[in-house]
PDB file of C-alpha atoms and ligand atoms in Angstrom:
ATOM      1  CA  UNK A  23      51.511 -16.198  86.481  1.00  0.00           C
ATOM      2  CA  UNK A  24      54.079 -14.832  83.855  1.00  0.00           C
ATOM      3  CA  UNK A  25      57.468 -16.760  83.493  1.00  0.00           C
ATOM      4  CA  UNK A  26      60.168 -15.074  83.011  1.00  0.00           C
ATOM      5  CA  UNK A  27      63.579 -16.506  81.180  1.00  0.00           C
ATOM      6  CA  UNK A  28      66.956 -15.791  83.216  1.00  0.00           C
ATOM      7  CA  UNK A  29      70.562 -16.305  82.602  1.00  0.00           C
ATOM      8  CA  UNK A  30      73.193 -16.908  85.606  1.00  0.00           C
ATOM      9  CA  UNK A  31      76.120 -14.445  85.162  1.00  0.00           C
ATOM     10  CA  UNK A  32      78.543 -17.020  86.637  1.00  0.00           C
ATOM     11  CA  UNK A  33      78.163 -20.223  84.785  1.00  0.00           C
ATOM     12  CA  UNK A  34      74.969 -18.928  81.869  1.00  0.00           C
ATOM     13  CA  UNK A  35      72.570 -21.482  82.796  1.00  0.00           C
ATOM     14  CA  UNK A  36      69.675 -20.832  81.236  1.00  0.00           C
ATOM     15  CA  UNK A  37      66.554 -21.145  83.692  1.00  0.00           C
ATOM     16  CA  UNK A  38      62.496 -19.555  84.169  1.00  0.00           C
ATOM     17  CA  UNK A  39      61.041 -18.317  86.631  1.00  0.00           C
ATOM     18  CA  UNK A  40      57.698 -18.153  87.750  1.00  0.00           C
ATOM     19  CA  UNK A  41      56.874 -14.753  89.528  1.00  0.00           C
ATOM     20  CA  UNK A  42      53.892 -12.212  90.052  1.00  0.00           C
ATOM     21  CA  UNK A  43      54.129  -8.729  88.586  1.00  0.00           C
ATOM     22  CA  UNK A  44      54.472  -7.551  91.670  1.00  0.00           C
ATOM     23  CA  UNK A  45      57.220  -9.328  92.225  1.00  0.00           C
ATOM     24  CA  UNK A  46      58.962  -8.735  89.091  1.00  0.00           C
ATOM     25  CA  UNK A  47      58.113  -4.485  89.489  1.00  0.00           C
ATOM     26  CA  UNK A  48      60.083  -5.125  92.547  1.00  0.00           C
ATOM     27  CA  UNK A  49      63.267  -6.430  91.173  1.00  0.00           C
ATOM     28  CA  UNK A  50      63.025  -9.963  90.472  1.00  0.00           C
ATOM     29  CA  UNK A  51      66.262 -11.653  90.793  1.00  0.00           C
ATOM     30  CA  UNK A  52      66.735 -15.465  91.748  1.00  0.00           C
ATOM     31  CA  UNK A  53      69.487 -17.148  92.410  1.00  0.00           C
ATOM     32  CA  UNK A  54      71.306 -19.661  89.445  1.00  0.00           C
ATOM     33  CA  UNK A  55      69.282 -23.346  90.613  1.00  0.00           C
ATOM     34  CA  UNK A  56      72.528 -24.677  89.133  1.00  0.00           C
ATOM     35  CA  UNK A  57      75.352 -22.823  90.907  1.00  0.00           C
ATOM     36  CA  UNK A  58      73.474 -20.686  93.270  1.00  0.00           C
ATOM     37  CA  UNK A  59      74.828 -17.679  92.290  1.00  0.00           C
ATOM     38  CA  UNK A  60      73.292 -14.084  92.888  1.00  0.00           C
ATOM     39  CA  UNK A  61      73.918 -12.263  89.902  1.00  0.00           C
ATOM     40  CA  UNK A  62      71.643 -13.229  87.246  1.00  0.00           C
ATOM     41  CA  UNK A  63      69.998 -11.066  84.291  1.00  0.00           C
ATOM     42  CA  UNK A  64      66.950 -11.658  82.682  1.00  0.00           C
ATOM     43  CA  UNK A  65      67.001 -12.691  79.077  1.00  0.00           C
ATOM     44  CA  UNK A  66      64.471 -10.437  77.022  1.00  0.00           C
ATOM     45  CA  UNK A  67      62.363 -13.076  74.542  1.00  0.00           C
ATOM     46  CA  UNK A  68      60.739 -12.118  71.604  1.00  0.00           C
ATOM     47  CA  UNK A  69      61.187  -9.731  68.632  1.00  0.00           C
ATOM     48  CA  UNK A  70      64.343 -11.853  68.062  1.00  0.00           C
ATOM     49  CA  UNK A  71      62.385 -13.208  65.214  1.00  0.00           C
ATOM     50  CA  UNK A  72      60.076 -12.045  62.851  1.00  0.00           C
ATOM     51  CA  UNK A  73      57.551 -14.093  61.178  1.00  0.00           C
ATOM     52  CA  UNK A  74      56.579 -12.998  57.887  1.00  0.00           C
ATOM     53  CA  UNK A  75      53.095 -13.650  57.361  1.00  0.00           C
ATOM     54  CA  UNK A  76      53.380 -15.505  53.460  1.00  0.00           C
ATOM     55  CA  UNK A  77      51.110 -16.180  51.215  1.00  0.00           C
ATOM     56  CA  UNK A  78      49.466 -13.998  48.730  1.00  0.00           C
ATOM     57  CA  UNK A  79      49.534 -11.250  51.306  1.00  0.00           C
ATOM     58  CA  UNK A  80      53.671 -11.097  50.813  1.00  0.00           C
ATOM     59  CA  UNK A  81      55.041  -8.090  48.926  1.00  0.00           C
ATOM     60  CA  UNK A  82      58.514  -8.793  46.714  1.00  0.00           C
ATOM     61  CA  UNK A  83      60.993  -6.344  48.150  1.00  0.00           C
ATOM     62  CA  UNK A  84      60.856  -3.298  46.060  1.00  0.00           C
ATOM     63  CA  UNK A  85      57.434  -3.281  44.985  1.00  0.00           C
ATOM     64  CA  UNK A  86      55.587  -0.921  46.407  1.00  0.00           C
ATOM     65  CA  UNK A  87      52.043  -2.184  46.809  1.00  0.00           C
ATOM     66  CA  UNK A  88      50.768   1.304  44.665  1.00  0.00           C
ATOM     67  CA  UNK A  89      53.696   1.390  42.340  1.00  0.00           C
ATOM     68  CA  UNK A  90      51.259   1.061  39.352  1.00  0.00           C
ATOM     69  CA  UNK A  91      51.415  -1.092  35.806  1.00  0.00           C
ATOM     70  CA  UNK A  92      54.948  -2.385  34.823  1.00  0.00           C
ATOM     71  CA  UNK A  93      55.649  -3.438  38.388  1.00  0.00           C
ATOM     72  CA  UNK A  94      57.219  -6.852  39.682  1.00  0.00           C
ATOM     73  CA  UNK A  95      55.458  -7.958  36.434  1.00  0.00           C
TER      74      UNK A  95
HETATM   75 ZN1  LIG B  33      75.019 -20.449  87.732  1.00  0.00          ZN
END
């Protein structure tokens, strides 16, 4: 089961929820546990940060990896 990272509207306490699919395709909104309230949106995780893979892999910016002799030395 798929948790799923909320935010209250009314005081932004941060909280998860556990829920099915089903019940998220059908409009998954719980309550703040803190303050109770109703109106809470669900924060969207991931792609906030991307991890560069490193190592020898890594391309300098502005080197094209076909750019030929002379390039990035
Ligand atoms: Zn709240």
């Amino acid at each position: 089961m798929p948790t799923y990272e909320f935010m209250c509207e009314n005081c932004s306490e941060p909280f998860d929820v556990r829920a099915t699919i089903q019940e998220k395709e059908n409009g998954l909104q719980p309550p703040c546990p803190k303050c109770g309230y109703q109106e809470t949106r669900q924060i969207i995780s991931g792609g906030l940060f991307i991890r560069t893979s490193g190592g020898s892999s890594f391309n300098p910016p502005g080197c094209a990896p076909n750019s030929g002799p002379g390039c990035c030395g």
